[in-house]
């Protein structure tokens, strides 16, 4: 987790509140200030959704032995075939001790069973008929319902290595694991896989006036971060624990930042805080960071809403992203600072936007980028209503976020749109300039 020299040099000027960083530069700084965490090994049962850090190859041929594709009989030579003494218990179909099949002999076999050495084909159960033979023996013959070519050489035998040979790469590095791919890794002989790390995130929620249940009274506000922030952080690629709630005193801030830990009790890679990033007497983010010996990497962003966002690093390597206290402003700041930081630590690309044609005139706001929740209708991006810094109603129905530059956007012009962490993404519109959308 290196901080590059350029961030301690020219970019340090953006730490001054009068020189808030431009939105695009702030996102890039949040991404470049961190490097990928070391990869980790996880059991297959815990690997769903994870991204492979190294190839998964077959540890042996798949299948590693010739097996039957049908219930029936393994046969050697032309029929009729002599069957084993029915008084003798059959050998286990998965054992090598199953024995070689002599010429003009047959043996019962189940689907997936080990084809004995010497077997030339599998006769399907519905195509064979067992009849009495000489001296009390049993003979297998081709029944009346068989096809004319049954059994031809190699029929219904799955040869070893039919699916893959030992050493074949089945899942290349960079693959996002899903249940089918996890099953393939298991078939290939793996018990665990090496995946990119997911940064651990500690969450500190502030505000003495915040209540977590029921209808708030005058002077109180209902907690909007507790029910959503952990899930959003998971969707961004982090692993978040339950939030720590504190009041508005400096001592509470100092203690919370000093002791914030990962969900497993270890050191968190990132600490996310809400509130306390303004400049009133109850805003202690910067003072607490300074007391702990940390440094401010980003202090304010030329954006609306969410401009008081702050990014810092503590001496032990933890990053601290300070989000504003207003719900919508905090989510926009999280997309601007938290998402790039978590992506960098997880070894993933910087989340990219997609150019979509604007369905509305968006007037200029000199010096500030506006992040506007939007809907995509008939290939056009339209801003939703109820998008004040403290509102959540508009975001609840949005599909993306328009990134409106300071000069504004006219209707019909392309505007970058960021997908929301919980949305499936924003479709490209033919004729626009795609900026691409990253994959995990």
CSV table of C-alpha atoms in Angstrom, one decimal:
chain,number,residue,atom,x,y,z
A,1,UNK,CA,0.0,0.0,0.0
A,2,UNK,CA,2.4,2.7,-1.2
A,3,UNK,CA,1.8,6.4,-1.4
A,4,UNK,CA,3.5,7.7,-4.5
A,5,UNK,CA,5.9,10.6,-4.2
A,6,UNK,CA,3.7,12.7,-6.5
A,7,UNK,CA,1.0,12.6,-3.9
A,8,UNK,CA,3.2,14.0,-1.3
A,9,UNK,CA,4.4,16.7,-3.7
A,10,UNK,CA,2.2,18.6,-6.2
A,11,UNK,CA,-1.0,17.0,-5.2
A,12,UNK,CA,-0.6,17.9,-1.6
A,13,UNK,CA,-1.8,21.4,-2.5
A,14,UNK,CA,-5.3,20.0,-2.9
A,15,UNK,CA,-5.4,19.3,0.9
A,16,UNK,CA,-6.1,23.0,1.4
A,17,UNK,CA,-9.9,23.6,1.6
A,18,UNK,CA,-9.7,26.5,-0.9
A,19,UNK,CA,-8.2,24.2,-3.5
A,20,UNK,CA,-10.6,21.3,-3.6
A,21,UNK,CA,-9.4,18.6,-6.0
A,22,UNK,CA,-11.3,18.3,-9.3
A,23,UNK,CA,-13.6,15.3,-9.3
A,24,UNK,CA,-11.7,13.2,-11.9
A,25,UNK,CA,-8.4,13.9,-10.2
A,26,UNK,CA,-9.8,13.0,-6.8
A,27,UNK,CA,-10.9,9.6,-8.1
A,28,UNK,CA,-7.6,9.0,-9.7
A,29,UNK,CA,-5.7,9.9,-6.5
A,30,UNK,CA,-7.9,7.6,-4.5
A,31,UNK,CA,-7.1,4.8,-6.9
A,32,UNK,CA,-3.4,5.5,-7.2
A,33,UNK,CA,-2.6,6.0,-3.5
A,34,UNK,CA,-2.9,2.2,-2.9
A,35,UNK,CA,-1.6,-1.0,-4.4
A,36,UNK,CA,-3.1,-4.5,-4.5
A,37,UNK,CA,-3.1,-6.5,-1.3
A,38,UNK,CA,-1.3,-9.8,-1.3
A,39,UNK,CA,-3.5,-12.6,-2.8
A,40,UNK,CA,-5.0,-15.1,-0.4
A,41,UNK,CA,-5.9,-18.8,-0.5
A,42,UNK,CA,-9.6,-19.6,0.2
A,43,UNK,CA,-11.5,-22.9,0.4
A,44,UNK,CA,-13.7,-23.7,-2.5
A,45,UNK,CA,-16.8,-23.3,-0.3
A,46,UNK,CA,-15.8,-19.7,0.3
A,47,UNK,CA,-14.7,-18.7,-3.2
A,48,UNK,CA,-18.0,-17.7,-4.9
A,49,UNK,CA,-17.7,-14.3,-6.5
A,50,UNK,CA,-13.9,-14.1,-5.9
A,51,UNK,CA,-11.4,-13.4,-8.6
A,52,UNK,CA,-8.7,-15.9,-9.4
A,53,UNK,CA,-5.2,-14.6,-8.9
A,54,UNK,CA,-3.6,-17.7,-10.6
A,55,UNK,CA,-4.7,-20.2,-13.2
A,56,UNK,CA,-6.5,-23.3,-12.1
A,57,UNK,CA,-5.2,-26.3,-14.0
A,58,UNK,CA,-6.3,-29.9,-14.1
A,59,UNK,CA,-4.2,-31.9,-11.6
A,60,UNK,CA,-4.9,-35.1,-13.6
A,61,UNK,CA,-6.7,-36.2,-16.7
A,62,UNK,CA,-10.5,-35.5,-16.7
A,63,UNK,CA,-11.9,-38.0,-16.3
A,64,UNK,CA,-8.8,-39.7,-15.0
A,65,UNK,CA,-10.0,-43.2,-16.0
A,66,UNK,CA,-12.2,-44.5,-18.8
A,67,UNK,CA,-15.7,-44.7,-17.5
A,68,UNK,CA,-19.1,-45.9,-18.8
A,69,UNK,CA,-21.6,-43.4,-20.2
A,70,UNK,CA,-24.5,-45.9,-19.7
A,71,UNK,CA,-25.9,-48.5,-17.3
A,72,UNK,CA,-25.3,-51.9,-19.0
A,73,UNK,CA,-22.4,-54.2,-19.6
A,74,UNK,CA,-18.8,-53.8,-20.5
A,75,UNK,CA,-18.1,-56.3,-23.3
A,76,UNK,CA,-15.0,-57.7,-25.0
A,77,UNK,CA,-15.2,-59.2,-28.4
A,78,UNK,CA,-18.2,-60.4,-30.4
A,79,UNK,CA,-21.3,-61.7,-28.6
A,80,UNK,CA,-22.7,-63.7,-27.1
A,81,UNK,CA,-20.7,-62.9,-24.0
A,82,UNK,CA,-20.1,-65.0,-20.9
A,83,UNK,CA,-21.2,-63.3,-17.7
A,84,UNK,CA,-19.5,-63.9,-14.3
A,85,UNK,CA,-20.9,-66.4,-11.8
A,86,UNK,CA,-23.9,-64.6,-10.2
A,87,UNK,CA,-23.0,-66.2,-6.9
A,88,UNK,CA,-19.8,-64.2,-6.7
A,89,UNK,CA,-20.2,-60.7,-5.4
A,90,UNK,CA,-19.3,-58.1,-8.0
A,91,UNK,CA,-16.1,-56.1,-7.6
A,92,UNK,CA,-16.4,-52.5,-6.6
A,93,UNK,CA,-16.8,-50.5,-9.9
A,94,UNK,CA,-14.3,-47.9,-8.8
A,95,UNK,CA,-11.4,-50.2,-7.9
A,96,UNK,CA,-8.5,-51.1,-10.1
A,97,UNK,CA,-8.9,-54.7,-8.8
A,98,UNK,CA,-12.0,-54.9,-10.9
A,99,UNK,CA,-9.7,-57.0,-13.2
A,100,UNK,CA,-9.1,-57.4,-16.9
A,101,UNK,CA,-12.1,-58.5,-19.0
A,102,UNK,CA,-11.3,-61.6,-20.9
A,103,UNK,CA,-12.2,-62.1,-24.6
A,104,UNK,CA,-15.9,-62.9,-25.2
A,105,UNK,CA,-16.8,-61.9,-21.6
A,106,UNK,CA,-19.1,-59.2,-20.3
A,107,UNK,CA,-19.5,-57.6,-16.9
A,108,UNK,CA,-22.3,-55.4,-15.4
A,109,UNK,CA,-21.3,-51.7,-15.2
A,110,UNK,CA,-23.1,-48.6,-14.0
A,111,UNK,CA,-22.9,-45.1,-15.4
A,112,UNK,CA,-19.6,-43.5,-14.4
A,113,UNK,CA,-18.2,-46.9,-13.5
A,114,UNK,CA,-14.5,-47.8,-14.2
A,115,UNK,CA,-14.3,-49.6,-17.6
A,116,UNK,CA,-12.2,-52.7,-17.1
A,117,UNK,CA,-9.1,-53.2,-19.1
A,118,UNK,CA,-9.9,-55.2,-22.2
A,119,UNK,CA,-13.4,-53.9,-22.6
A,120,UNK,CA,-14.1,-52.7,-26.1
A,121,UNK,CA,-17.6,-51.2,-25.7
A,122,UNK,CA,-20.6,-50.7,-23.4
A,123,UNK,CA,-23.8,-52.5,-24.3
A,124,UNK,CA,-26.7,-50.5,-23.0
A,125,UNK,CA,-29.0,-52.2,-20.5
A,126,UNK,CA,-32.0,-51.8,-22.7
A,127,UNK,CA,-30.1,-53.3,-25.7
A,128,UNK,CA,-29.0,-56.5,-24.0
A,129,UNK,CA,-30.6,-59.7,-22.9
A,130,UNK,CA,-29.4,-62.3,-20.4
A,131,UNK,CA,-30.1,-65.9,-21.4
A,132,UNK,CA,-29.1,-69.3,-19.9
A,133,UNK,CA,-25.8,-70.7,-21.1
A,134,UNK,CA,-24.2,-74.1,-20.9
A,135,UNK,CA,-23.5,-75.8,-17.6
A,136,UNK,CA,-25.7,-73.3,-15.7
A,137,UNK,CA,-23.8,-70.2,-17.0
A,138,UNK,CA,-25.3,-67.0,-18.1
A,139,UNK,CA,-24.9,-65.4,-21.5
A,140,UNK,CA,-25.4,-61.9,-22.6
A,141,UNK,CA,-26.8,-61.4,-26.1
A,142,UNK,CA,-27.8,-58.4,-28.2
A,143,UNK,CA,-31.6,-58.0,-27.6
A,144,UNK,CA,-34.3,-57.5,-30.1
A,145,UNK,CA,-34.5,-53.8,-29.2
A,146,UNK,CA,-30.9,-53.0,-29.9
A,147,UNK,CA,-29.8,-50.8,-32.8
A,148,UNK,CA,-28.2,-52.5,-35.7
A,149,UNK,CA,-24.7,-51.1,-34.9
A,150,UNK,CA,-24.7,-52.1,-31.2
A,151,UNK,CA,-22.2,-52.5,-29.7
A,152,UNK,CA,-19.6,-50.9,-31.9
A,153,UNK,CA,-16.0,-50.5,-30.7
A,154,UNK,CA,-15.7,-47.7,-28.2
A,155,UNK,CA,-19.4,-47.1,-27.9
A,156,UNK,CA,-20.6,-45.5,-24.7
A,157,UNK,CA,-17.0,-45.4,-23.2
A,158,UNK,CA,-15.9,-42.0,-22.0
A,159,UNK,CA,-12.1,-42.1,-22.5
A,160,UNK,CA,-9.7,-40.8,-19.9
A,161,UNK,CA,-8.8,-37.2,-20.6
A,162,UNK,CA,-11.9,-36.6,-22.7
A,163,UNK,CA,-12.7,-33.3,-20.9
A,164,UNK,CA,-9.1,-32.2,-20.2
A,165,UNK,CA,-5.6,-33.5,-19.9
A,166,UNK,CA,-3.4,-33.0,-16.8
A,167,UNK,CA,-2.0,-29.5,-16.9
A,168,UNK,CA,-4.7,-28.0,-19.0
A,169,UNK,CA,-5.7,-24.6,-17.8
A,170,UNK,CA,-9.4,-24.7,-17.0
A,171,UNK,CA,-9.9,-21.4,-15.3
A,172,UNK,CA,-7.4,-18.6,-16.1
A,173,UNK,CA,-6.3,-15.9,-13.7
A,174,UNK,CA,-8.8,-13.0,-13.6
A,175,UNK,CA,-11.8,-15.3,-13.8
A,176,UNK,CA,-14.7,-14.5,-11.5
A,177,UNK,CA,-15.8,-17.7,-9.7
A,178,UNK,CA,-19.3,-18.9,-9.8
A,179,UNK,CA,-20.8,-22.2,-8.6
A,180,UNK,CA,-20.2,-24.0,-11.9
A,181,UNK,CA,-16.6,-22.8,-12.0
A,182,UNK,CA,-16.1,-23.8,-8.4
A,183,UNK,CA,-17.3,-27.3,-9.2
A,184,UNK,CA,-14.9,-27.4,-12.1
A,185,UNK,CA,-12.0,-26.6,-9.8
A,186,UNK,CA,-13.1,-29.4,-7.5
A,187,UNK,CA,-13.3,-31.9,-10.3
A,188,UNK,CA,-9.8,-30.8,-11.3
A,189,UNK,CA,-8.6,-31.9,-7.9
A,190,UNK,CA,-8.4,-28.6,-6.0
A,191,UNK,CA,-9.5,-28.0,-2.4
A,192,UNK,CA,-8.7,-24.2,-2.4
A,193,UNK,CA,-7.9,-21.5,-4.9
A,194,UNK,CA,-5.7,-18.4,-4.8
A,195,UNK,CA,-7.8,-15.3,-5.3
A,196,UNK,CA,-7.3,-11.6,-5.2
A,197,UNK,CA,-7.7,-10.2,-1.7
A,198,UNK,CA,-10.8,-8.3,-0.7
A,199,UNK,CA,-9.9,-5.4,1.5
A,200,UNK,CA,-11.3,-5.4,5.0
A,201,UNK,CA,-13.3,-2.4,6.0
A,202,UNK,CA,-14.1,-1.0,9.4
A,203,UNK,CA,-17.1,1.3,9.6
A,204,UNK,CA,-17.4,4.2,12.1
A,205,UNK,CA,-20.8,6.0,12.2
A,206,UNK,CA,-21.0,9.3,14.1
A,207,UNK,CA,-23.7,11.5,15.4
A,208,UNK,CA,-25.3,11.8,18.9
A,209,UNK,CA,-28.6,12.7,17.3
A,210,UNK,CA,-28.9,9.4,15.3
A,211,UNK,CA,-31.4,6.8,16.3
A,212,UNK,CA,-31.5,3.3,14.9
A,213,UNK,CA,-35.1,2.3,15.5
A,214,UNK,CA,-38.6,3.8,15.2
A,215,UNK,CA,-39.7,7.2,14.1
A,216,UNK,CA,-37.2,9.9,15.2
A,217,UNK,CA,-38.4,12.8,17.3
A,218,UNK,CA,-37.7,16.5,16.6
A,219,UNK,CA,-33.9,17.0,16.7
A,220,UNK,CA,-33.2,13.3,16.0
A,221,UNK,CA,-32.5,11.6,12.6
A,222,UNK,CA,-33.0,8.0,11.6
A,223,UNK,CA,-29.8,6.1,10.8
A,224,UNK,CA,-29.5,5.6,7.1
A,225,UNK,CA,-26.0,4.2,7.0
A,226,UNK,CA,-26.2,1.2,9.3
A,227,UNK,CA,-28.8,-0.7,7.1
A,228,UNK,CA,-27.0,-0.1,3.8
A,229,UNK,CA,-23.3,0.8,4.1
A,230,UNK,CA,-22.0,-2.8,4.9
A,231,UNK,CA,-23.9,-4.2,1.9
A,232,UNK,CA,-22.7,-1.4,-0.5
A,233,UNK,CA,-19.1,-2.0,0.6
A,234,UNK,CA,-19.4,-5.7,-0.1
A,235,UNK,CA,-20.8,-4.9,-3.5
A,236,UNK,CA,-17.8,-2.7,-4.1
A,237,UNK,CA,-15.5,-5.6,-3.3
A,238,UNK,CA,-14.7,-5.0,0.4
A,239,UNK,CA,-15.4,-7.1,3.5
A,240,UNK,CA,-17.2,-4.9,6.1
A,241,UNK,CA,-17.9,-5.7,9.7
A,242,UNK,CA,-20.7,-4.3,11.8
A,243,UNK,CA,-20.5,-0.6,12.4
A,244,UNK,CA,-19.1,1.1,15.5
A,245,UNK,CA,-21.3,4.0,16.6
A,246,UNK,CA,-19.9,7.0,18.4
A,247,UNK,CA,-21.0,10.5,19.5
A,248,UNK,CA,-19.5,13.8,18.4
A,249,UNK,CA,-16.6,14.2,20.9
A,250,UNK,CA,-13.0,14.3,20.0
A,251,UNK,CA,-12.1,11.5,22.4
A,252,UNK,CA,-14.7,9.2,20.8
A,253,UNK,CA,-13.3,10.0,17.4
A,254,UNK,CA,-9.7,9.4,18.5
A,255,UNK,CA,-10.6,6.1,20.2
A,256,UNK,CA,-12.7,4.8,17.3
A,257,UNK,CA,-10.0,5.5,14.6
A,258,UNK,CA,-7.2,4.2,16.8
A,259,UNK,CA,-9.0,0.8,17.5
A,260,UNK,CA,-11.0,0.3,14.3
A,261,UNK,CA,-10.4,-3.3,13.3
A,262,UNK,CA,-11.4,-5.7,10.5
A,263,UNK,CA,-14.3,-8.1,10.8
A,264,UNK,CA,-12.0,-10.8,11.9
A,265,UNK,CA,-10.5,-8.7,14.6
A,266,UNK,CA,-7.3,-7.9,12.7
A,267,UNK,CA,-6.1,-4.7,11.2
A,268,UNK,CA,-8.6,-3.2,8.8
A,269,UNK,CA,-7.3,-2.1,5.4
A,270,UNK,CA,-9.8,0.8,5.2
A,271,UNK,CA,-11.8,2.7,7.7
A,272,UNK,CA,-15.0,4.4,6.5
A,273,UNK,CA,-16.4,7.2,8.6
A,274,UNK,CA,-19.6,9.3,8.3
A,275,UNK,CA,-19.9,12.9,9.4
A,276,UNK,CA,-17.2,15.0,11.1
A,277,UNK,CA,-15.6,16.2,7.8
A,278,UNK,CA,-16.9,19.7,7.9
A,279,UNK,CA,-15.2,22.5,9.8
A,280,UNK,CA,-17.5,23.2,12.7
A,281,UNK,CA,-16.5,22.7,16.4
A,282,UNK,CA,-17.9,19.2,16.4
A,283,UNK,CA,-16.1,18.0,13.3
A,284,UNK,CA,-13.0,16.1,14.5
A,285,UNK,CA,-11.9,14.0,11.5
A,286,UNK,CA,-8.8,16.0,10.7
A,287,UNK,CA,-7.7,16.6,14.3
A,288,UNK,CA,-8.0,12.9,15.1
A,289,UNK,CA,-6.0,11.9,12.0
A,290,UNK,CA,-3.3,14.4,13.0
A,291,UNK,CA,-3.1,13.2,16.6
A,292,UNK,CA,-2.7,9.7,15.4
A,293,UNK,CA,0.2,10.7,13.2
A,294,UNK,CA,-1.6,10.3,9.9
A,295,UNK,CA,-1.6,12.5,6.9
A,296,UNK,CA,-4.3,13.9,4.7
A,297,UNK,CA,-4.2,12.8,1.1
A,298,UNK,CA,-7.3,14.5,-0.1
A,299,UNK,CA,-9.2,17.3,1.6
A,300,UNK,CA,-12.3,18.3,-0.2
A,301,UNK,CA,-13.5,17.6,-3.8
A,302,UNK,CA,-14.9,20.1,-6.3
A,303,UNK,CA,-18.2,18.2,-6.5
A,304,UNK,CA,-21.8,18.5,-5.4
A,305,UNK,CA,-23.1,16.8,-3.3
A,306,UNK,CA,-20.2,15.3,-1.2
A,307,UNK,CA,-17.6,18.0,-1.4
A,308,UNK,CA,-16.4,17.7,2.2
A,309,UNK,CA,-15.0,14.2,1.6
A,310,UNK,CA,-11.6,13.5,3.0
A,311,UNK,CA,-9.0,10.7,2.4
A,312,UNK,CA,-6.2,10.0,4.8
A,313,UNK,CA,-3.6,7.4,5.7
A,314,UNK,CA,-2.5,6.4,9.2
A,315,UNK,CA,1.0,5.4,10.1
A,316,UNK,CA,0.1,1.7,10.3
A,317,UNK,CA,-1.0,1.7,6.7
A,318,UNK,CA,-4.7,1.9,7.2
A,319,UNK,CA,-6.6,4.3,4.8
A,320,UNK,CA,-9.4,6.4,6.2
A,321,UNK,CA,-12.1,7.7,4.0
A,322,UNK,CA,-14.2,10.4,5.6
A,323,UNK,CA,-17.7,10.7,4.1
A,324,UNK,CA,-20.1,13.6,4.7
A,325,UNK,CA,-22.9,13.1,7.2
A,326,UNK,CA,-25.8,13.7,4.7
A,327,UNK,CA,-26.9,10.3,3.2
A,328,UNK,CA,-26.8,11.1,-0.5
A,329,UNK,CA,-23.7,13.2,-0.2
A,330,UNK,CA,-22.0,10.3,1.6
A,331,UNK,CA,-23.0,7.8,-1.2
A,332,UNK,CA,-21.6,10.1,-3.9
A,333,UNK,CA,-18.4,10.6,-1.9
A,334,UNK,CA,-18.2,6.8,-1.5
A,335,UNK,CA,-18.4,6.3,-5.3
A,336,UNK,CA,-15.8,9.0,-5.8
A,337,UNK,CA,-13.2,8.0,-3.1
A,338,UNK,CA,-14.2,4.7,-1.5
A,339,UNK,CA,-14.9,2.7,-4.7
A,340,UNK,CA,-11.6,3.5,-6.4
A,341,UNK,CA,-9.6,2.8,-3.2
A,342,UNK,CA,-11.3,-0.6,-2.6
A,343,UNK,CA,-10.7,-1.4,-6.3
A,344,UNK,CA,-7.0,-0.6,-6.0
A,345,UNK,CA,-6.5,-2.7,-2.9
A,346,UNK,CA,-8.4,-5.6,-4.5
A,347,UNK,CA,-6.3,-5.5,-7.7
A,348,UNK,CA,-9.2,-4.4,-9.9
A,349,UNK,CA,-9.4,-1.6,-12.5
A,350,UNK,CA,-10.7,1.8,-11.7
A,351,UNK,CA,-14.5,1.7,-12.0
A,352,UNK,CA,-15.2,3.3,-15.3
A,353,UNK,CA,-18.2,5.3,-16.6
A,354,UNK,CA,-20.2,4.8,-19.8
A,355,UNK,CA,-21.1,7.7,-22.0
A,356,UNK,CA,-24.9,8.0,-22.4
A,357,UNK,CA,-26.9,10.7,-24.2
A,358,UNK,CA,-28.4,13.1,-21.8
A,359,UNK,CA,-32.2,13.4,-21.9
A,360,UNK,CA,-32.2,16.8,-20.2
A,361,UNK,CA,-30.4,20.1,-20.3
A,362,UNK,CA,-28.1,20.2,-17.3
A,363,UNK,CA,-27.0,23.8,-16.6
A,364,UNK,CA,-23.4,24.8,-15.7
A,365,UNK,CA,-22.2,24.9,-12.2
A,366,UNK,CA,-18.8,26.6,-12.6
A,367,UNK,CA,-15.9,24.9,-10.7
A,368,UNK,CA,-17.9,21.9,-9.6
A,369,UNK,CA,-18.8,18.5,-11.0
A,370,UNK,CA,-22.3,17.4,-10.1
A,371,UNK,CA,-23.2,13.8,-9.4
A,372,UNK,CA,-26.9,13.3,-10.3
A,373,UNK,CA,-28.7,10.0,-9.8
A,374,UNK,CA,-30.5,9.1,-13.0
A,375,UNK,CA,-32.7,6.7,-14.8
A,376,UNK,CA,-32.0,5.3,-18.3
A,377,UNK,CA,-35.1,5.5,-20.5
A,378,UNK,CA,-35.0,4.7,-24.3
A,379,UNK,CA,-31.2,5.0,-24.2
A,380,UNK,CA,-31.3,8.5,-22.6
A,381,UNK,CA,-30.1,9.5,-19.1
A,382,UNK,CA,-32.7,11.5,-17.1
A,383,UNK,CA,-32.1,12.9,-13.6
A,384,UNK,CA,-34.4,11.7,-11.0
A,385,UNK,CA,-36.2,13.9,-8.5
A,386,UNK,CA,-35.5,14.2,-4.7
A,387,UNK,CA,-31.7,14.4,-4.9
A,388,UNK,CA,-30.9,16.8,-2.1
A,389,UNK,CA,-27.8,16.0,-0.1
A,390,UNK,CA,-29.9,14.6,2.8
A,391,UNK,CA,-32.4,12.7,0.6
A,392,UNK,CA,-32.5,9.0,-0.3
A,393,UNK,CA,-35.8,8.9,-2.3
A,394,UNK,CA,-34.2,9.7,-5.7
A,395,UNK,CA,-31.3,7.3,-5.3
A,396,UNK,CA,-33.7,4.5,-4.3
A,397,UNK,CA,-35.1,4.5,-7.9
A,398,UNK,CA,-31.9,5.4,-9.8
A,399,UNK,CA,-30.0,3.2,-12.1
A,400,UNK,CA,-26.8,5.2,-12.4
A,401,UNK,CA,-25.2,8.5,-11.6
A,402,UNK,CA,-24.7,11.2,-14.2
A,403,UNK,CA,-21.3,12.9,-13.9
A,404,UNK,CA,-22.2,16.4,-15.1
A,405,UNK,CA,-19.1,18.6,-15.8
A,406,UNK,CA,-18.8,22.2,-14.5
A,407,UNK,CA,-19.8,23.5,-18.0
A,408,UNK,CA,-23.1,21.5,-17.9
A,409,UNK,CA,-24.5,19.2,-20.6
A,410,UNK,CA,-27.1,19.9,-23.3
A,411,UNK,CA,-29.9,17.5,-24.1
A,412,UNK,CA,-28.7,15.0,-26.7
A,413,UNK,CA,-25.0,15.3,-25.7
A,414,UNK,CA,-23.1,12.4,-24.1
A,415,UNK,CA,-22.6,12.5,-20.4
A,416,UNK,CA,-20.6,10.0,-18.4
A,417,UNK,CA,-22.8,7.7,-16.2
A,418,UNK,CA,-21.4,5.6,-13.3
A,419,UNK,CA,-23.4,2.4,-12.5
A,420,UNK,CA,-24.5,2.1,-9.0
A,421,UNK,CA,-23.0,-0.8,-7.0
A,422,UNK,CA,-26.3,-2.6,-6.9
A,423,UNK,CA,-27.4,-1.9,-10.4
A,424,UNK,CA,-26.6,-4.3,-13.3
A,425,UNK,CA,-24.8,-1.5,-15.2
A,426,UNK,CA,-25.5,1.0,-17.9
A,427,UNK,CA,-26.0,-0.1,-21.5
A,428,UNK,CA,-24.0,1.6,-24.2
A,429,UNK,CA,-25.8,3.8,-26.7
A,430,UNK,CA,-24.7,3.4,-30.3
A,431,UNK,CA,-22.9,6.5,-31.6
A,432,UNK,CA,-21.5,7.6,-28.3
A,433,UNK,CA,-17.9,7.3,-27.1
A,434,UNK,CA,-17.7,4.4,-24.7
A,435,UNK,CA,-15.3,4.7,-21.8
A,436,UNK,CA,-15.8,1.1,-20.9
A,437,UNK,CA,-17.1,-0.6,-17.8
A,438,UNK,CA,-14.7,-2.6,-15.7
A,439,UNK,CA,-15.2,-6.2,-14.8
A,440,UNK,CA,-14.3,-7.8,-11.4
